[in-house]
mmCIF file of C-alpha atoms in Angstrom:
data_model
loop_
_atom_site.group_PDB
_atom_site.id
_atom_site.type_symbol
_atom_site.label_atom_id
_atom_site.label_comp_id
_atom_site.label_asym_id
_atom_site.label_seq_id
_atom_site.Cartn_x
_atom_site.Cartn_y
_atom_site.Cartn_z
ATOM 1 C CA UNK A 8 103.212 83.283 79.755
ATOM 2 C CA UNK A 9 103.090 85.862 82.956
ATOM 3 C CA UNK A 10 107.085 86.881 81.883
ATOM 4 C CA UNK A 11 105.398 88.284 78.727
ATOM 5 C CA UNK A 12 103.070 90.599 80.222
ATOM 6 C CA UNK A 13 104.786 94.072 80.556
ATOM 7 C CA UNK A 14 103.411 96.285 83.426
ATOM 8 C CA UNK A 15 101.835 99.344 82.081
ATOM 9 C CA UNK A 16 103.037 102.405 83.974
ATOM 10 C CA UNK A 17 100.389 104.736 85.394
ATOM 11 C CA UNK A 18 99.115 107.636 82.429
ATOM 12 C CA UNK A 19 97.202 110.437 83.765
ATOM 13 C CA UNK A 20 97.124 111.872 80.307
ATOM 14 C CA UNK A 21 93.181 112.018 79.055
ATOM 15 C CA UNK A 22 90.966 115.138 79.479
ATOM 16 C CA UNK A 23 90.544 115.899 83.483
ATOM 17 C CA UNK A 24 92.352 112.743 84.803
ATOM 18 C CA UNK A 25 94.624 114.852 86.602
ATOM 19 C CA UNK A 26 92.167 117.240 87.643
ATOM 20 C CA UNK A 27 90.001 114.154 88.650
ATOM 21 C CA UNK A 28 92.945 112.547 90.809
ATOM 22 C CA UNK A 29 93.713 115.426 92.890
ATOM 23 C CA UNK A 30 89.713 115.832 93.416
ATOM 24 C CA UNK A 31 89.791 112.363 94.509
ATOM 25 C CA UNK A 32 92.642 113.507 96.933
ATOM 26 C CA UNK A 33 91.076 116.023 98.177
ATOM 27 C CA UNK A 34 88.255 114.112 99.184
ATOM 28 C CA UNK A 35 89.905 110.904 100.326
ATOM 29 C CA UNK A 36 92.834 112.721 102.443
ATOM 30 C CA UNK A 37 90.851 115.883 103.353
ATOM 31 C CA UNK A 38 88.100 113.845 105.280
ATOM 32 C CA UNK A 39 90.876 111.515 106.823
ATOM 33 C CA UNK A 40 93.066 114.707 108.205
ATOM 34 C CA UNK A 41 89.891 116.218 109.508
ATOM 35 C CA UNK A 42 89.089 112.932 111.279
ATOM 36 C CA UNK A 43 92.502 112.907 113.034
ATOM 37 C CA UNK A 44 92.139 116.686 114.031
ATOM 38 C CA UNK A 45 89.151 115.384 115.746
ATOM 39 C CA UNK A 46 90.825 112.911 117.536
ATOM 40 C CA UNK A 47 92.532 116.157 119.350
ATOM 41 C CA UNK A 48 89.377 117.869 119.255
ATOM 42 C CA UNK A 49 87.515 115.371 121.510
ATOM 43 C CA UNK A 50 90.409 113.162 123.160
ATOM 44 C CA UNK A 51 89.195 112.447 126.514
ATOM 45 C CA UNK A 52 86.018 110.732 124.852
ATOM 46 C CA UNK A 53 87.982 109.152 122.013
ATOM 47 C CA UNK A 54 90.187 108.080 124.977
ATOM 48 C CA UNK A 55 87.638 106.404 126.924
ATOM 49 C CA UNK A 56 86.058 104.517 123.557
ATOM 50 C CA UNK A 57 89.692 103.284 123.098
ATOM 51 C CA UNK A 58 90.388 102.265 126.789
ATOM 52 C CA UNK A 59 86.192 100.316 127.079
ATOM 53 C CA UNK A 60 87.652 99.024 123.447
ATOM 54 C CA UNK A 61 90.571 97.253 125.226
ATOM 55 C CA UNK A 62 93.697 99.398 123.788
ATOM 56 C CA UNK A 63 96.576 99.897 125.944
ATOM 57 C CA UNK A 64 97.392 103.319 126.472
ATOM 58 C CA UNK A 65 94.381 104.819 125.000
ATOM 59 C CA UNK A 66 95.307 108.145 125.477
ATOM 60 C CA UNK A 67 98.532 107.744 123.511
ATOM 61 C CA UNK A 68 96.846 105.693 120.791
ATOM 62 C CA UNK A 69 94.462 108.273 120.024
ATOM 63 C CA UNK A 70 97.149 111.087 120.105
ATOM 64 C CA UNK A 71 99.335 108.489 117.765
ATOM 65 C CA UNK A 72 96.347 107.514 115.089
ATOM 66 C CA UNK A 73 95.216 111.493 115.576
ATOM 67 C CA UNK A 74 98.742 112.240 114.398
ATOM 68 C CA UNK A 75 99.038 109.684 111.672
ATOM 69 C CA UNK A 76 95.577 110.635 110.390
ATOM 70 C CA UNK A 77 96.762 114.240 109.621
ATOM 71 C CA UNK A 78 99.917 113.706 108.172
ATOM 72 C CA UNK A 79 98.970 110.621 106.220
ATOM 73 C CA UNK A 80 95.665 112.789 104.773
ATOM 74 C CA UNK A 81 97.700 116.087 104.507
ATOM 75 C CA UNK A 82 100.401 113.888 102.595
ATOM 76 C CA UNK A 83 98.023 112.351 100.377
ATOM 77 C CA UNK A 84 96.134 115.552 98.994
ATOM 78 C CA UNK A 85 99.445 117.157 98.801
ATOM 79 C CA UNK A 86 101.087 114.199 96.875
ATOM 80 C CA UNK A 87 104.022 114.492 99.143
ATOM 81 C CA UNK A 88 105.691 111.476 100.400
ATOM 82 C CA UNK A 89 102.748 109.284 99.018
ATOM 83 C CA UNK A 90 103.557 105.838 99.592
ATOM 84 C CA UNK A 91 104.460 106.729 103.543
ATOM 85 C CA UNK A 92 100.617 108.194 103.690
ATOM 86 C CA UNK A 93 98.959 105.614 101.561
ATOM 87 C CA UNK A 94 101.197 102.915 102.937
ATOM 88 C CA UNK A 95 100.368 104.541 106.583
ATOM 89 C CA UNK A 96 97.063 104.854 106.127
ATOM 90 C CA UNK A 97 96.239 101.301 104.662
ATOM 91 C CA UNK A 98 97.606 99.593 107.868
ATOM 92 C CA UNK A 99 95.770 102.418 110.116
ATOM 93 C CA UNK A 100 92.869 101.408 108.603
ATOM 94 C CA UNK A 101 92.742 97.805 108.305
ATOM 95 C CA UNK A 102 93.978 97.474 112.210
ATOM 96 C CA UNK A 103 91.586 100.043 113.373
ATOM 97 C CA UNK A 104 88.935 98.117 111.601
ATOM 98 C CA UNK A 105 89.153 94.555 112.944
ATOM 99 C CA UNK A 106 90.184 96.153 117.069
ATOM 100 C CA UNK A 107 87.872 99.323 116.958
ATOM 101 C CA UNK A 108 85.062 97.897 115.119
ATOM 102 C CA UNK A 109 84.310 94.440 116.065
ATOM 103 C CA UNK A 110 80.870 94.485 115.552
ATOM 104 C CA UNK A 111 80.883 90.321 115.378
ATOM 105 C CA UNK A 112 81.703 90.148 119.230
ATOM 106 C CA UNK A 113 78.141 92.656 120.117
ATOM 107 C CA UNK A 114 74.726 91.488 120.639
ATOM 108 C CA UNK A 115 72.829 95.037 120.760
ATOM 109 C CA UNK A 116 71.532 94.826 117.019
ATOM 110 C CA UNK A 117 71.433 98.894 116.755
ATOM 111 C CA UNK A 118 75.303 98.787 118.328
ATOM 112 C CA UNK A 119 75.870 96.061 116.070
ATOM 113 C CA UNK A 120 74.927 98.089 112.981
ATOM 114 C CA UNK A 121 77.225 101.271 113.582
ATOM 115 C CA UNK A 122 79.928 98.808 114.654
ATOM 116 C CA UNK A 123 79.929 97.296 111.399
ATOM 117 C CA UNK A 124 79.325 100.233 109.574
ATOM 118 C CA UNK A 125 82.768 101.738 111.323
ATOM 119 C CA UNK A 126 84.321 98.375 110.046
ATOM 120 C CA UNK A 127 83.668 98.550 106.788
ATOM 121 C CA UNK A 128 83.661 102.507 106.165
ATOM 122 C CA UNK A 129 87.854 101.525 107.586
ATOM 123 C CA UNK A 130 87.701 98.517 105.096
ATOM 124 C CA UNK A 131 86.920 100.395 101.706
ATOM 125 C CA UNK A 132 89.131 103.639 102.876
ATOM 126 C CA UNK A 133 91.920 101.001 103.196
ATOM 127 C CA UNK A 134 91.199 99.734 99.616
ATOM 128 C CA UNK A 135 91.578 103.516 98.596
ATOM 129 C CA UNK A 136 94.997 103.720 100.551
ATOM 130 C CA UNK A 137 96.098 100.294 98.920
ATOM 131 C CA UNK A 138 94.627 102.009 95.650
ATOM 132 C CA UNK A 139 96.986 104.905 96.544
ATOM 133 C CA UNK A 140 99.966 103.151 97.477
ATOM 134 C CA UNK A 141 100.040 101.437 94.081
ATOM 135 C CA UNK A 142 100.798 104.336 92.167
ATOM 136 C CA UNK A 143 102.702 105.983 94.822
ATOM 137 C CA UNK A 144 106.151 105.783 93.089
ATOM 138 C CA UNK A 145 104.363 107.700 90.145
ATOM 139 C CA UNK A 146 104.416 111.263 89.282
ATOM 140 C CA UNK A 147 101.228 112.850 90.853
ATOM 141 C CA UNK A 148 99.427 115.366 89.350
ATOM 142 C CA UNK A 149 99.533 118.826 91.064
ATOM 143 C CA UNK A 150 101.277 116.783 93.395
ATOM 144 C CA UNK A 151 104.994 118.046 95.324
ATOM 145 C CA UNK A 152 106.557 115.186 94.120
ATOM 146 C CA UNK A 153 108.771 114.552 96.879
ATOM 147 C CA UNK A 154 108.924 111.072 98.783
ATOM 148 C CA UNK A 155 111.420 108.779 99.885
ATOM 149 C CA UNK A 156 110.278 105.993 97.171
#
């Protein structure tokens, strides 16, 4: 019975879809580039959260996620190579969640709470990026077009 379902490609074709999907873009990449220019902005502090969070070379790992951050963000609002930034992004995400925000190893309740809420802001920006990543081998809208997929 599943060999008889047919997948329905991806149609952006009702009144302000398009328009809506690069808003979404906007929002979801412009937010995430602007959070890895800030990971230049304020290094040495991001460095020393990463190196009391247990990450080996912190300083590299915050120039790395930094870097992947604006390029995966910048490549997502752009709708150029979008299943490398979605794709990117969804693993950033989901890792950075579970060794950044482990609020289930802290006792502090207040440290607790903006542990978690770290978590799970990484969680449902993943499920965007996975959300992303589906439809990445689709035509865009106002989108370059150009990927490797």
């Amino acid at each position: 019975m599943l060999a008889e379902i047919a997948t329905i490609p991806l149609q952006i074709d009702t009144p302000f879809a398009g328009e809506l999907f690069l808003f979404g873009r906007l929002l979801f990449g412009g937010v995430l580039a602007f959070m890895g220019l800030n990971h230049f902005m304020d290094l040495d502090t991001m460095a020393g959260y990463a190196e009391f969070k247990g990450l080996p070379a912190p300083r590299f790992s915050v120039v790395a996620s930094g870097v992947l951050l604006v390029l995966g963000g910048v490549g997502i609002v752009v709708g150029a190579f979008p299943v490398v930034a979605a794709g990117g992004l969804a693993v950033f995400l989901l890792v950075s969640a579970v060794t950044m925000h482990d609020f289930w190893s802290i006792d502090d309740p207040e440290e607790k709470q903006s542990e978690m809420t770290g978590f799970l802001k990484n969680v449902y920006g993943a499920g965007a990026a996975i959300a992303l990543l589906a439809v990445g081998g689709t035509a865009w809208p106002y989108g370059l077009g150009i990927g490797l997929f």
